[in-house]
mmCIF file of C-alpha atoms in Angstrom:
data_model
loop_
_atom_site.group_PDB
_atom_site.id
_atom_site.type_symbol
_atom_site.label_atom_id
_atom_site.label_comp_id
_atom_site.label_asym_id
_atom_site.label_seq_id
_atom_site.Cartn_x
_atom_site.Cartn_y
_atom_site.Cartn_z
ATOM 1 C CA UNK A 1 -16.147 -228.012 91.894
ATOM 2 C CA UNK A 2 -13.628 -227.973 89.347
ATOM 3 C CA UNK A 3 -14.753 -228.102 85.956
ATOM 4 C CA UNK A 4 -13.308 -230.118 83.413
ATOM 5 C CA UNK A 5 -13.005 -229.680 79.161
ATOM 6 C CA UNK A 6 -13.292 -232.572 76.856
ATOM 7 C CA UNK A 7 -12.529 -232.003 73.164
ATOM 8 C CA UNK A 8 -12.136 -234.016 70.250
ATOM 9 C CA UNK A 9 -9.456 -236.432 68.800
ATOM 10 C CA UNK A 10 -10.209 -236.538 65.239
ATOM 11 C CA UNK A 11 -8.225 -238.551 62.623
ATOM 12 C CA UNK A 12 -8.214 -236.293 60.167
ATOM 13 C CA UNK A 13 -9.303 -232.650 59.308
ATOM 14 C CA UNK A 14 -13.003 -233.143 57.688
ATOM 15 C CA UNK A 15 -16.296 -231.757 60.058
ATOM 16 C CA UNK A 16 -19.528 -231.032 58.683
ATOM 17 C CA UNK A 17 -18.369 -227.996 57.107
ATOM 18 C CA UNK A 18 -15.568 -229.403 54.930
ATOM 19 C CA UNK A 19 -13.904 -232.349 53.314
ATOM 20 C CA UNK A 20 -10.927 -233.584 54.719
ATOM 21 C CA UNK A 21 -7.979 -233.365 53.193
ATOM 22 C CA UNK A 22 -6.362 -236.805 52.848
ATOM 23 C CA UNK A 23 -6.969 -240.062 54.506
ATOM 24 C CA UNK A 24 -9.326 -241.121 57.318
ATOM 25 C CA UNK A 25 -6.515 -241.800 59.351
ATOM 26 C CA UNK A 26 -4.125 -238.979 59.192
ATOM 27 C CA UNK A 27 -1.696 -239.593 61.661
ATOM 28 C CA UNK A 28 0.436 -236.486 61.355
ATOM 29 C CA UNK A 29 -3.040 -234.696 61.810
ATOM 30 C CA UNK A 30 -4.575 -236.858 64.646
ATOM 31 C CA UNK A 31 -1.171 -236.053 66.939
ATOM 32 C CA UNK A 32 -1.315 -232.361 65.741
ATOM 33 C CA UNK A 33 -4.966 -231.973 66.829
ATOM 34 C CA UNK A 34 -4.322 -233.725 70.306
ATOM 35 C CA UNK A 35 -0.933 -231.641 70.695
ATOM 36 C CA UNK A 36 -3.197 -228.684 70.490
ATOM 37 C CA UNK A 37 -5.839 -229.531 73.056
ATOM 38 C CA UNK A 38 -2.717 -230.504 75.445
ATOM 39 C CA UNK A 39 -1.023 -227.047 74.954
ATOM 40 C CA UNK A 40 -4.121 -224.858 75.264
ATOM 41 C CA UNK A 41 -5.898 -226.380 78.341
ATOM 42 C CA UNK A 42 -7.703 -229.015 77.708
ATOM 43 C CA UNK A 43 -8.379 -231.927 79.844
ATOM 44 C CA UNK A 44 -9.090 -234.993 77.798
ATOM 45 C CA UNK A 45 -10.041 -235.656 74.095
ATOM 46 C CA UNK A 46 -13.020 -238.201 72.757
ATOM 47 C CA UNK A 47 -11.560 -241.052 70.512
ATOM 48 C CA UNK A 48 -15.226 -241.346 68.901
ATOM 49 C CA UNK A 49 -16.602 -244.490 67.027
ATOM 50 C CA UNK A 50 -18.201 -245.208 63.604
ATOM 51 C CA UNK A 51 -18.753 -248.361 62.002
ATOM 52 C CA UNK A 52 -16.702 -247.462 58.776
ATOM 53 C CA UNK A 53 -14.096 -245.023 60.274
ATOM 54 C CA UNK A 54 -10.320 -245.833 61.761
ATOM 55 C CA UNK A 55 -10.655 -247.632 64.915
ATOM 56 C CA UNK A 56 -10.184 -245.444 67.781
ATOM 57 C CA UNK A 57 -8.120 -247.443 70.206
ATOM 58 C CA UNK A 58 -5.005 -247.843 68.340
ATOM 59 C CA UNK A 59 -5.246 -243.999 67.636
ATOM 60 C CA UNK A 60 -5.680 -243.201 70.865
ATOM 61 C CA UNK A 61 -2.900 -245.628 71.993
ATOM 62 C CA UNK A 62 -0.814 -243.644 69.553
ATOM 63 C CA UNK A 63 -1.440 -240.290 70.995
ATOM 64 C CA UNK A 64 -1.161 -241.248 74.558
ATOM 65 C CA UNK A 65 2.451 -242.741 73.579
ATOM 66 C CA UNK A 66 3.197 -238.927 72.546
ATOM 67 C CA UNK A 67 1.451 -236.509 74.966
ATOM 68 C CA UNK A 68 2.369 -236.049 78.867
ATOM 69 C CA UNK A 69 -1.231 -234.715 80.323
ATOM 70 C CA UNK A 70 -3.882 -235.153 77.912
ATOM 71 C CA UNK A 71 -6.463 -237.809 79.002
ATOM 72 C CA UNK A 72 -8.237 -240.131 76.859
ATOM 73 C CA UNK A 73 -12.004 -240.847 76.360
ATOM 74 C CA UNK A 74 -12.531 -243.968 74.234
ATOM 75 C CA UNK A 75 -15.461 -244.686 72.583
ATOM 76 C CA UNK A 76 -16.462 -248.767 72.226
ATOM 77 C CA UNK A 77 -19.707 -250.246 71.253
ATOM 78 C CA UNK A 78 -20.393 -253.452 73.200
ATOM 79 C CA UNK A 79 -21.066 -255.333 69.836
ATOM 80 C CA UNK A 80 -17.672 -254.916 68.131
ATOM 81 C CA UNK A 81 -16.011 -257.411 70.810
ATOM 82 C CA UNK A 82 -16.130 -259.843 73.657
ATOM 83 C CA UNK A 83 -15.978 -258.219 76.934
ATOM 84 C CA UNK A 84 -12.794 -260.072 78.083
ATOM 85 C CA UNK A 85 -11.046 -258.846 75.146
ATOM 86 C CA UNK A 86 -12.447 -255.469 75.740
ATOM 87 C CA UNK A 87 -11.518 -255.001 79.243
ATOM 88 C CA UNK A 88 -8.202 -256.466 78.152
ATOM 89 C CA UNK A 89 -7.701 -253.348 75.375
ATOM 90 C CA UNK A 90 -9.011 -250.762 77.872
ATOM 91 C CA UNK A 91 -6.398 -252.038 80.330
ATOM 92 C CA UNK A 92 -3.789 -252.159 78.065
ATOM 93 C CA UNK A 93 -4.481 -248.453 76.930
ATOM 94 C CA UNK A 94 -4.476 -247.529 80.521
ATOM 95 C CA UNK A 95 -1.194 -248.553 81.068
ATOM 96 C CA UNK A 96 -0.093 -247.387 77.903
ATOM 97 C CA UNK A 97 -1.329 -244.113 79.024
ATOM 98 C CA UNK A 98 -0.174 -244.049 82.686
ATOM 99 C CA UNK A 99 -3.662 -243.811 84.074
ATOM 100 C CA UNK A 100 -5.703 -241.209 81.284
ATOM 101 C CA UNK A 101 -7.963 -243.549 80.130
ATOM 102 C CA UNK A 102 -11.692 -243.368 80.703
ATOM 103 C CA UNK A 103 -13.745 -245.870 78.436
ATOM 104 C CA UNK A 104 -17.320 -244.099 77.260
ATOM 105 C CA UNK A 105 -19.554 -247.095 76.110
ATOM 106 C CA UNK A 106 -22.172 -246.696 73.422
ATOM 107 C CA UNK A 107 -25.441 -248.721 73.107
ATOM 108 C CA UNK A 108 -26.256 -247.425 69.565
ATOM 109 C CA UNK A 109 -28.890 -245.348 68.771
ATOM 110 C CA UNK A 110 -29.915 -246.266 64.959
ATOM 111 C CA UNK A 111 -30.702 -250.190 64.177
ATOM 112 C CA UNK A 112 -29.117 -249.169 60.713
ATOM 113 C CA UNK A 113 -25.942 -248.321 61.841
ATOM 114 C CA UNK A 114 -25.708 -250.795 64.535
ATOM 115 C CA UNK A 115 -26.164 -253.476 60.882
ATOM 116 C CA UNK A 116 -23.794 -252.452 59.429
ATOM 117 C CA UNK A 117 -21.456 -254.415 61.965
ATOM 118 C CA UNK A 118 -24.008 -257.378 62.288
ATOM 119 C CA UNK A 119 -25.673 -255.920 65.273
ATOM 120 C CA UNK A 120 -29.549 -257.086 64.842
ATOM 121 C CA UNK A 121 -30.462 -256.756 68.582
ATOM 122 C CA UNK A 122 -33.651 -254.333 69.180
ATOM 123 C CA UNK A 123 -32.680 -251.336 71.381
ATOM 124 C CA UNK A 124 -34.038 -252.367 74.432
ATOM 125 C CA UNK A 125 -31.950 -255.877 74.202
ATOM 126 C CA UNK A 126 -28.742 -253.406 73.179
ATOM 127 C CA UNK A 127 -29.313 -251.345 76.646
ATOM 128 C CA UNK A 128 -29.553 -255.089 78.212
ATOM 129 C CA UNK A 129 -26.552 -255.956 76.528
ATOM 130 C CA UNK A 130 -24.507 -252.907 77.678
ATOM 131 C CA UNK A 131 -25.627 -252.711 81.578
ATOM 132 C CA UNK A 132 -24.539 -256.817 81.681
ATOM 133 C CA UNK A 133 -20.834 -255.438 79.358
ATOM 134 C CA UNK A 134 -20.123 -252.536 81.514
ATOM 135 C CA UNK A 135 -20.381 -254.860 84.923
ATOM 136 C CA UNK A 136 -18.493 -257.917 82.902
ATOM 137 C CA UNK A 137 -15.582 -255.279 82.305
ATOM 138 C CA UNK A 138 -15.563 -253.423 85.562
ATOM 139 C CA UNK A 139 -15.246 -256.990 87.406
ATOM 140 C CA UNK A 140 -11.938 -258.059 84.742
ATOM 141 C CA UNK A 141 -10.307 -254.695 85.847
ATOM 142 C CA UNK A 142 -10.770 -255.235 89.903
ATOM 143 C CA UNK A 143 -10.690 -259.011 90.091
ATOM 144 C CA UNK A 144 -7.434 -260.970 90.200
ATOM 145 C CA UNK A 145 -8.925 -264.815 90.590
ATOM 146 C CA UNK A 146 -10.887 -266.811 87.671
ATOM 147 C CA UNK A 147 -14.452 -266.607 87.545
ATOM 148 C CA UNK A 148 -16.954 -268.017 85.462
ATOM 149 C CA UNK A 149 -19.718 -265.461 83.936
ATOM 150 C CA UNK A 150 -23.626 -266.936 82.785
ATOM 151 C CA UNK A 151 -25.548 -263.960 81.599
ATOM 152 C CA UNK A 152 -28.104 -263.287 78.965
ATOM 153 C CA UNK A 153 -25.687 -262.337 76.094
ATOM 154 C CA UNK A 154 -22.404 -263.604 77.365
ATOM 155 C CA UNK A 155 -20.955 -266.730 79.103
ATOM 156 C CA UNK A 156 -17.287 -267.682 79.700
ATOM 157 C CA UNK A 157 -15.392 -269.664 82.377
ATOM 158 C CA UNK A 158 -12.364 -269.481 84.345
ATOM 159 C CA UNK A 159 -11.185 -266.232 82.996
ATOM 160 C CA UNK A 160 -8.982 -263.615 84.629
ATOM 161 C CA UNK A 161 -6.887 -261.155 82.709
ATOM 162 C CA UNK A 162 -3.195 -260.983 83.004
ATOM 163 C CA UNK A 163 -3.190 -257.231 82.844
ATOM 164 C CA UNK A 164 -4.965 -254.574 84.773
ATOM 165 C CA UNK A 165 -5.349 -250.831 84.764
ATOM 166 C CA UNK A 166 -3.334 -248.420 86.274
ATOM 167 C CA UNK A 167 -5.908 -246.375 87.963
ATOM 168 C CA UNK A 168 -7.448 -248.133 91.232
ATOM 169 C CA UNK A 169 -9.887 -249.573 91.168
ATOM 170 C CA UNK A 170 -10.995 -249.226 87.814
ATOM 171 C CA UNK A 171 -11.181 -246.277 85.153
ATOM 172 C CA UNK A 172 -13.782 -244.134 85.137
ATOM 173 C CA UNK A 173 -17.084 -245.048 82.765
ATOM 174 C CA UNK A 174 -18.692 -242.928 80.901
ATOM 175 C CA UNK A 175 -22.175 -243.345 79.146
ATOM 176 C CA UNK A 176 -24.736 -241.067 77.231
ATOM 177 C CA UNK A 177 -28.349 -240.911 76.316
ATOM 178 C CA UNK A 178 -31.658 -239.332 76.846
ATOM 179 C CA UNK A 179 -34.243 -242.126 76.707
ATOM 180 C CA UNK A 180 -35.757 -243.978 79.970
ATOM 181 C CA UNK A 181 -33.674 -246.698 79.404
ATOM 182 C CA UNK A 182 -30.449 -245.027 78.682
ATOM 183 C CA UNK A 183 -31.313 -243.154 82.069
ATOM 184 C CA UNK A 184 -31.648 -246.314 83.645
ATOM 185 C CA UNK A 185 -28.879 -248.069 82.379
ATOM 186 C CA UNK A 186 -26.221 -245.178 82.835
ATOM 187 C CA UNK A 187 -27.920 -244.518 86.161
ATOM 188 C CA UNK A 188 -26.879 -247.673 87.412
ATOM 189 C CA UNK A 189 -23.379 -247.865 86.034
ATOM 190 C CA UNK A 190 -21.919 -244.779 84.880
ATOM 191 C CA UNK A 191 -19.604 -242.205 86.451
ATOM 192 C CA UNK A 192 -19.557 -240.016 84.058
ATOM 193 C CA UNK A 193 -23.027 -239.374 82.549
ATOM 194 C CA UNK A 194 -23.146 -236.969 78.896
ATOM 195 C CA UNK A 195 -25.970 -235.345 77.553
ATOM 196 C CA UNK A 196 -25.695 -233.268 74.254
ATOM 197 C CA UNK A 197 -26.482 -229.598 74.631
ATOM 198 C CA UNK A 198 -29.920 -228.241 75.458
ATOM 199 C CA UNK A 199 -31.940 -225.443 76.692
ATOM 200 C CA UNK A 200 -31.167 -224.979 80.692
ATOM 201 C CA UNK A 201 -34.293 -226.336 81.786
ATOM 202 C CA UNK A 202 -34.498 -229.010 79.820
ATOM 203 C CA UNK A 203 -30.949 -230.073 80.763
ATOM 204 C CA UNK A 204 -31.986 -229.874 84.638
ATOM 205 C CA UNK A 205 -34.965 -232.024 84.033
ATOM 206 C CA UNK A 206 -32.085 -234.460 82.504
ATOM 207 C CA UNK A 207 -30.225 -234.164 85.447
ATOM 208 C CA UNK A 208 -32.518 -234.713 87.810
ATOM 209 C CA UNK A 209 -33.660 -237.922 85.500
ATOM 210 C CA UNK A 210 -29.979 -239.303 85.846
ATOM 211 C CA UNK A 211 -30.031 -238.833 89.681
ATOM 212 C CA UNK A 212 -33.541 -240.512 90.297
ATOM 213 C CA UNK A 213 -32.344 -243.560 88.079
ATOM 214 C CA UNK A 214 -28.931 -243.626 90.183
ATOM 215 C CA UNK A 215 -30.809 -243.880 93.382
ATOM 216 C CA UNK A 216 -33.439 -246.160 91.571
ATOM 217 C CA UNK A 217 -30.409 -248.549 91.258
ATOM 218 C CA UNK A 218 -29.463 -248.123 94.794
ATOM 219 C CA UNK A 219 -26.759 -246.284 94.315
ATOM 220 C CA UNK A 220 -25.513 -243.565 97.150
ATOM 221 C CA UNK A 221 -23.526 -241.458 94.598
ATOM 222 C CA UNK A 222 -24.602 -239.722 91.424
ATOM 223 C CA UNK A 223 -22.473 -239.962 87.905
ATOM 224 C CA UNK A 224 -20.303 -236.856 86.960
ATOM 225 C CA UNK A 225 -22.479 -234.878 84.034
ATOM 226 C CA UNK A 226 -20.924 -233.661 80.856
ATOM 227 C CA UNK A 227 -22.767 -231.714 78.057
ATOM 228 C CA UNK A 228 -21.612 -231.359 74.662
ATOM 229 C CA UNK A 229 -21.856 -228.264 72.295
ATOM 230 C CA UNK A 230 -20.598 -226.782 68.974
ATOM 231 C CA UNK A 231 -19.236 -223.242 70.104
ATOM 232 C CA UNK A 232 -18.865 -220.516 67.336
ATOM 233 C CA UNK A 233 -16.977 -217.879 68.783
ATOM 234 C CA UNK A 234 -15.598 -214.282 67.196
ATOM 235 C CA UNK A 235 -14.147 -211.321 68.766
ATOM 236 C CA UNK A 236 -17.589 -209.625 68.456
ATOM 237 C CA UNK A 237 -21.278 -210.542 68.663
ATOM 238 C CA UNK A 238 -21.704 -209.240 64.863
ATOM 239 C CA UNK A 239 -18.934 -211.454 63.754
ATOM 240 C CA UNK A 240 -19.851 -214.646 66.025
ATOM 241 C CA UNK A 241 -23.528 -214.522 64.274
ATOM 242 C CA UNK A 242 -22.219 -213.844 60.828
ATOM 243 C CA UNK A 243 -20.088 -217.182 61.304
ATOM 244 C CA UNK A 244 -22.633 -219.006 62.882
ATOM 245 C CA UNK A 245 -24.856 -218.464 59.894
ATOM 246 C CA UNK A 246 -21.978 -219.099 57.318
ATOM 247 C CA UNK A 247 -21.339 -222.647 58.975
ATOM 248 C CA UNK A 248 -24.854 -223.132 58.555
ATOM 249 C CA UNK A 249 -25.041 -222.570 55.153
ATOM 250 C CA UNK A 250 -22.161 -224.888 54.968
ATOM 251 C CA UNK A 251 -23.771 -227.530 56.209
ATOM 252 C CA UNK A 252 -26.615 -227.424 54.289
ATOM 253 C CA UNK A 253 -24.973 -226.974 51.185
ATOM 254 C CA UNK A 254 -22.650 -230.198 51.785
ATOM 255 C CA UNK A 255 -25.715 -232.218 52.930
ATOM 256 C CA UNK A 256 -28.018 -231.239 49.692
ATOM 257 C CA UNK A 257 -24.766 -231.786 47.212
ATOM 258 C CA UNK A 258 -24.897 -235.255 48.787
ATOM 259 C CA UNK A 259 -21.379 -235.084 50.394
ATOM 260 C CA UNK A 260 -22.053 -236.433 53.788
ATOM 261 C CA UNK A 261 -22.953 -240.187 54.091
ATOM 262 C CA UNK A 262 -26.407 -240.615 56.191
ATOM 263 C CA UNK A 263 -27.013 -243.620 57.964
ATOM 264 C CA UNK A 264 -31.029 -242.762 58.222
ATOM 265 C CA UNK A 265 -33.767 -241.850 55.683
ATOM 266 C CA UNK A 266 -36.478 -240.729 57.590
ATOM 267 C CA UNK A 267 -36.747 -239.351 61.283
ATOM 268 C CA UNK A 268 -34.052 -240.462 63.847
ATOM 269 C CA UNK A 269 -34.668 -243.482 66.096
ATOM 270 C CA UNK A 270 -32.721 -242.305 69.305
ATOM 271 C CA UNK A 271 -34.508 -240.166 71.765
ATOM 272 C CA UNK A 272 -31.294 -237.440 72.104
ATOM 273 C CA UNK A 273 -31.798 -236.723 68.326
ATOM 274 C CA UNK A 274 -35.570 -236.384 68.305
ATOM 275 C CA UNK A 275 -35.279 -234.118 71.248
ATOM 276 C CA UNK A 276 -32.586 -231.620 69.490
ATOM 277 C CA UNK A 277 -35.120 -231.473 66.690
ATOM 278 C CA UNK A 278 -38.019 -231.015 68.938
ATOM 279 C CA UNK A 279 -35.968 -228.003 70.418
ATOM 280 C CA UNK A 280 -35.129 -226.642 66.753
ATOM 281 C CA UNK A 281 -38.538 -226.677 65.769
ATOM 282 C CA UNK A 282 -40.022 -224.622 68.889
ATOM 283 C CA UNK A 283 -37.436 -222.284 68.820
ATOM 284 C CA UNK A 284 -33.654 -220.785 67.096
ATOM 285 C CA UNK A 285 -32.308 -219.084 70.186
ATOM 286 C CA UNK A 286 -32.342 -220.359 73.756
ATOM 287 C CA UNK A 287 -31.002 -218.795 77.399
ATOM 288 C CA UNK A 288 -27.837 -217.100 76.850
ATOM 289 C CA UNK A 289 -26.463 -218.447 73.547
ATOM 290 C CA UNK A 290 -27.947 -221.742 72.569
ATOM 291 C CA UNK A 291 -28.911 -221.461 68.801
ATOM 292 C CA UNK A 292 -30.204 -224.819 67.268
ATOM 293 C CA UNK A 293 -29.770 -224.220 63.615
ATOM 294 C CA UNK A 294 -26.368 -226.526 63.526
ATOM 295 C CA UNK A 295 -28.835 -229.042 64.915
ATOM 296 C CA UNK A 296 -31.878 -228.988 62.714
ATOM 297 C CA UNK A 297 -29.222 -228.789 59.498
ATOM 298 C CA UNK A 298 -27.981 -232.303 60.759
ATOM 299 C CA UNK A 299 -30.848 -233.788 61.276
ATOM 300 C CA UNK A 300 -30.192 -234.201 64.903
ATOM 301 C CA UNK A 301 -27.138 -235.889 64.458
ATOM 302 C CA UNK A 302 -24.973 -236.243 67.490
ATOM 303 C CA UNK A 303 -23.558 -233.213 69.729
ATOM 304 C CA UNK A 304 -24.819 -230.362 66.948
ATOM 305 C CA UNK A 305 -26.237 -227.076 68.825
ATOM 306 C CA UNK A 306 -24.279 -224.151 69.410
ATOM 307 C CA UNK A 307 -23.273 -221.774 71.317
ATOM 308 C CA UNK A 308 -22.830 -218.369 69.693
ATOM 309 C CA UNK A 309 -21.094 -215.339 70.817
ATOM 310 C CA UNK A 310 -17.815 -213.578 72.061
ATOM 311 C CA UNK A 311 -15.595 -215.795 74.319
ATOM 312 C CA UNK A 312 -16.772 -213.609 76.944
ATOM 313 C CA UNK A 313 -20.873 -214.472 75.907
ATOM 314 C CA UNK A 314 -20.102 -218.201 75.470
ATOM 315 C CA UNK A 315 -17.896 -218.868 78.582
ATOM 316 C CA UNK A 316 -20.723 -217.586 80.795
ATOM 317 C CA UNK A 317 -23.216 -219.702 78.721
ATOM 318 C CA UNK A 318 -21.078 -222.297 79.941
ATOM 319 C CA UNK A 319 -21.164 -221.341 83.292
ATOM 320 C CA UNK A 320 -25.044 -221.109 83.179
ATOM 321 C CA UNK A 321 -24.803 -225.141 83.167
ATOM 322 C CA UNK A 322 -21.907 -225.397 85.552
ATOM 323 C CA UNK A 323 -24.503 -223.638 87.984
ATOM 324 C CA UNK A 324 -26.733 -226.712 87.044
ATOM 325 C CA UNK A 325 -24.349 -229.087 88.145
ATOM 326 C CA UNK A 326 -22.559 -230.023 84.698
ATOM 327 C CA UNK A 327 -18.539 -229.943 85.851
ATOM 328 C CA UNK A 328 -17.411 -231.794 82.200
ATOM 329 C CA UNK A 329 -17.659 -229.366 79.493
ATOM 330 C CA UNK A 330 -17.754 -231.115 75.817
ATOM 331 C CA UNK A 331 -16.717 -228.123 72.977
ATOM 332 C CA UNK A 332 -15.903 -229.139 69.405
ATOM 333 C CA UNK A 333 -15.610 -226.392 66.526
ATOM 334 C CA UNK A 334 -16.348 -226.967 62.891
ATOM 335 C CA UNK A 335 -12.562 -225.911 61.934
ATOM 336 C CA UNK A 336 -11.331 -229.078 64.363
ATOM 337 C CA UNK A 337 -7.900 -227.741 64.980
ATOM 338 C CA UNK A 338 -8.144 -223.873 64.715
ATOM 339 C CA UNK A 339 -11.550 -223.686 66.760
ATOM 340 C CA UNK A 340 -9.783 -226.155 69.692
ATOM 341 C CA UNK A 341 -6.772 -223.480 69.590
ATOM 342 C CA UNK A 342 -9.509 -220.300 70.204
ATOM 343 C CA UNK A 343 -11.509 -222.258 72.708
ATOM 344 C CA UNK A 344 -8.594 -222.822 74.701
ATOM 345 C CA UNK A 345 -6.855 -219.682 75.035
ATOM 346 C CA UNK A 346 -10.313 -217.250 74.817
ATOM 347 C CA UNK A 347 -12.752 -219.080 76.553
ATOM 348 C CA UNK A 348 -11.502 -221.552 78.763
ATOM 349 C CA UNK A 349 -9.487 -219.162 81.090
ATOM 350 C CA UNK A 350 -12.374 -217.174 81.530
ATOM 351 C CA UNK A 351 -14.430 -219.878 82.588
ATOM 352 C CA UNK A 352 -11.664 -222.075 84.950
ATOM 353 C CA UNK A 353 -11.144 -218.701 86.759
ATOM 354 C CA UNK A 354 -14.848 -218.016 87.132
ATOM 355 C CA UNK A 355 -15.561 -221.301 88.803
ATOM 356 C CA UNK A 356 -12.320 -220.728 90.919
ATOM 357 C CA UNK A 357 -13.843 -217.387 92.046
ATOM 358 C CA UNK A 358 -17.627 -218.998 92.783
ATOM 359 C CA UNK A 359 -15.920 -222.003 94.593
ATOM 360 C CA UNK A 360 -13.656 -220.287 96.990
ATOM 361 C CA UNK A 361 -16.847 -218.362 97.936
ATOM 362 C CA UNK A 362 -19.072 -221.121 98.421
ATOM 363 C CA UNK A 363 -15.911 -222.781 100.667
ATOM 364 C CA UNK A 364 -16.099 -219.000 102.534
ATOM 365 C CA UNK A 365 -19.912 -219.352 103.200
ATOM 366 C CA UNK A 366 -19.177 -222.683 104.351
ATOM 367 C CA UNK A 367 -16.792 -221.841 106.902
ATOM 368 C CA UNK A 368 -19.472 -218.619 108.058
ATOM 369 C CA UNK A 369 -22.220 -220.986 108.900
ATOM 370 C CA UNK A 370 -20.888 -222.563 111.552
ATOM 371 C CA UNK A 371 -19.330 -219.436 113.223
ATOM 372 C CA UNK A 372 -22.921 -217.907 112.834
ATOM 373 C CA UNK A 373 -24.617 -220.683 114.514
ATOM 374 C CA UNK A 374 -22.161 -220.781 117.759
ATOM 375 C CA UNK A 375 -23.123 -217.031 117.939
ATOM 376 C CA UNK A 376 -26.781 -217.506 117.712
#
């Protein structure tokens, strides 16, 4: 199966290790970073969402209108707009990008962060709302006649959109989470299911949970699987590990100095972050290259487990996940621009070449099997 690479479409040059040098929305940097991804072999970039961050939808439209190939993954929280409005926004962005949009729906795993924008629902209620929201958006994208909706969270009458996506029947829906409620919602509704980087054994368990949820929802297909990492690469193993320890030191230094805004003071509420912390407490290194101190230093905040080593080592580690059934690999460094270029130059080609070789071998084996059966 083909493999795809997802990078980050940051709107400024700040990261966990360095403060941003300009405004929250640096238009020139945003385009420069996106163009670096397009020029160095990446397939798509994520426009993330934060309560106080620049609005990702117009930022994505700005980039999409200036680049020709790079695909867009737009993060969206259902609490910030009504689904009728959101569906039109997404369809318009799919028109602007000429069919390059995927929408990533975020339920929200932290009550404090959700409350910043007036969302007071419980976590279970948020998952119920997200499922209803996604179903409405899908229907709006694909329905050309007015319809009514009477649901638990949304009610409207005689609605029909006048703008539809380029992609038919609709753009893909992306979803993430590591709780039973997340598996149930994403297993039912997602085309792509997103996980944070964990040890291979745990990732395999999560993939099986997603597949089981899809089956329980009555699906005959299963979502594609995406896994996210923070690669730390260098020409030699020794240099890579020196870089890794410098990176963790910088993360800790900024947090200890109070230079990173927190939205929680206690243990994380979301299952994904809880899993990352538990994995870090159990050990620093797993499998071929997975390293957990970066996750521990951030308190399990988001995509934070690293893959450390030479480009060859990191590429082979990514291929281990590919062998589990992961076909979308998400990667984001700490020097956003420089790391995107280095990863695109030195890691992506190795992975693509090896995936092509493995796929060719599997295809050849499939062609031989019927012939062997006839001879037998």
